[in-house]
Amino acid sequence: MCGGPTWDVPEGGKDGRISKVSEAMQVPAPPPTFNIFQLQQSFFQRGLSL
């Protein structure tokens, strides 16, 4: 908006071709009350690392 340089940015993720709300809703977000250890465990249970 201020007249600076611009470039095209591809849309979407590269991890899949289809996004389904029903699949996304199966992965519950951790509550905001989780501490770092609880968050780490939540990530690990889903096969994710920090």
Coordinates of C-alpha atoms in Angstrom, one line a residue:
M1 CA 0.0 0.0 0.0
C2 CA 3.0 2.3 0.5
G3 CA 4.5 1.8 -2.9
G4 CA 7.3 -0.6 -1.9
P5 CA 8.5 -3.7 -3.8
T6 CA 6.0 -6.5 -4.4
W7 CA 6.2 -10.1 -5.4
D8 CA 3.9 -13.0 -6.0
V9 CA 3.5 -15.6 -3.1
P10 CA 2.1 -19.0 -3.9
E11 CA -1.1 -19.9 -2.0
G12 CA -1.8 -23.0 -0.1
G13 CA 0.4 -25.6 1.7
K14 CA 2.7 -28.0 0.0
D15 CA 1.8 -30.9 2.4
G16 CA -1.4 -31.9 0.5
R17 CA -3.7 -31.1 -2.4
I18 CA -7.0 -31.2 -0.5
S19 CA -8.1 -29.5 2.7
K20 CA -11.0 -30.9 4.5
V21 CA -12.6 -29.3 7.6
S22 CA -13.7 -32.7 8.8
E23 CA -10.1 -33.9 8.9
A24 CA -8.8 -30.8 10.5
M25 CA -11.4 -30.9 13.3
Q26 CA -10.1 -34.4 14.3
V27 CA -6.9 -32.8 15.6
P28 CA -8.0 -30.9 18.7
A29 CA -6.0 -27.8 19.6
P30 CA -4.4 -27.9 23.0
P31 CA -6.1 -25.7 25.6
P32 CA -4.4 -22.3 26.3
T33 CA -3.8 -23.4 29.9
F34 CA -1.2 -26.1 28.9
N35 CA 2.3 -25.5 30.1
I36 CA 5.3 -26.2 27.9
F37 CA 5.6 -29.9 29.1
Q38 CA 1.9 -30.5 28.3
L39 CA 2.3 -28.9 24.9
Q40 CA 5.4 -31.0 24.1
Q41 CA 3.5 -34.2 25.0
S42 CA 0.6 -33.1 22.8
F43 CA 2.9 -32.5 19.9
F44 CA 4.8 -35.9 20.4
Q45 CA 1.5 -37.8 20.6
R46 CA 0.7 -36.6 17.1
G47 CA 4.1 -37.5 15.7
L48 CA 5.4 -33.9 15.7
S49 CA 8.5 -32.4 17.1
L50 CA 9.2 -29.1 18.7

